[in-house]
């Protein structure tokens, strides 16, 4: 039994094993020789909105022989203040695994500790590990290997997706550049914990120049809606558009974890020109998460 709580806590060998298994899951979709979740019920506890994560986990659990049970936090007692550790102990006696999307990373960790069942982080304010595994799978499909490549993350460099990229960089041996205004640069303590080659700059052009991948995420993450106006103002110069694409390596991938806000972090022309990559990224959530589920119960 294993948990996937963060990229930070995932070791390199497990990460490589998950990526290889995800490629197999994709190739063999509909022809899986075993059903590792047969007879199991998995709870999806969501305190924030979701399209991709929810649907890909519900479909993935079913394809592996299990039964998904979606629990919106507002509909269960968790939303009325029942402690995470009590919710965890109840669910741990009734279901065989949990997918948890919430605000605080410590809540997912506490759930894993108290539930005694495999627990998967489906996004917290600090990390989005499932997203990064699907993204790396996508890059490996399109550029062969990520080792030695340059990924430029442009936008809110202190968000969950950026954090997970930072932890992935050292483990997979690629250069990560973060282009963000000063107030949206990554936490220095996190950079130090992660190690690896991570270059942080406020200069978008220097980050984009020669990059193999240009990556962005929303400027206003879930839970930060009160800061919308300041964020949109501060991040206005950090859009991926044709000017930025021209600076990257010819044929560079443009990626977005979605949902996308055209005219903000990416313009419509650039989004549509790269829709094949972006929606392959979304599809790869399914394959990567099926590999995570299989690994978690092994
Ligand atoms: N990228 C992602 O996690 O999308 P959802 O919020 O729709 O799940
Ligand atoms: N940083 C974004 C990711 C959405 C998938 C958020 O937390 O809202």
Coordinates of C-alpha atoms and ligand atoms in Angstrom, one line a residue, residues 48-50 52-53 101-102 122-128 131 153 156 159-162 215 217-225 256-259 261 285, ligand 2:
X48 CA -12.5 22.4 -4.9
X49 CA -13.9 22.3 -8.5
X50 CA -12.6 19.8 -11.0
X52 CA -10.1 16.6 -15.6
X53 CA -9.0 15.2 -12.3
X101 CA -8.4 17.5 -3.5
X102 CA -8.3 20.3 -1.0
X122 CA -5.6 15.3 -6.4
X123 CA -4.3 18.9 -5.9
X124 CA -3.6 21.0 -2.8
X125 CA -2.4 24.6 -2.5
X126 CA 1.1 23.2 -2.4
X127 CA 1.3 20.5 -5.0
X128 CA -0.4 18.8 -8.0
X131 CA -0.7 16.7 -13.2
X153 CA 7.3 27.8 -16.5
X156 CA 2.5 32.3 -11.1
X159 CA 1.5 28.0 -7.4
X160 CA 1.0 24.3 -6.8
X161 CA 1.8 23.3 -10.3
X162 CA 5.0 25.3 -10.3
X215 CA 4.4 25.9 -19.8
X217 CA -1.1 27.7 -15.5
X218 CA -3.9 30.0 -14.5
X219 CA -2.9 33.3 -12.8
X220 CA -5.7 32.9 -10.2
X221 CA -5.6 29.5 -8.6
X222 CA -8.6 28.1 -6.8
X223 CA -8.9 29.7 -3.4
X224 CA -7.1 32.9 -4.5
X225 CA -10.2 34.5 -6.1
X256 CA -1.1 24.2 -20.2
X257 CA -2.5 22.1 -17.4
X258 CA -6.0 23.6 -18.0
X259 CA -8.5 25.2 -17.4
X261 CA -8.1 31.7 -19.6
X285 CA -4.1 12.4 -16.8
Ligands
LIG2 N1 -3.0 26.3 -10.1 C1 -4.3 25.9 -10.4 C2 -4.3 24.5 -11.1 C3 -5.6 24.1 -11.6 C4 -5.6 22.7 -12.1 C5 -5.2 25.9 -9.2 O1 -4.8 25.5 -8.2 O2 -6.4 26.3 -9.4

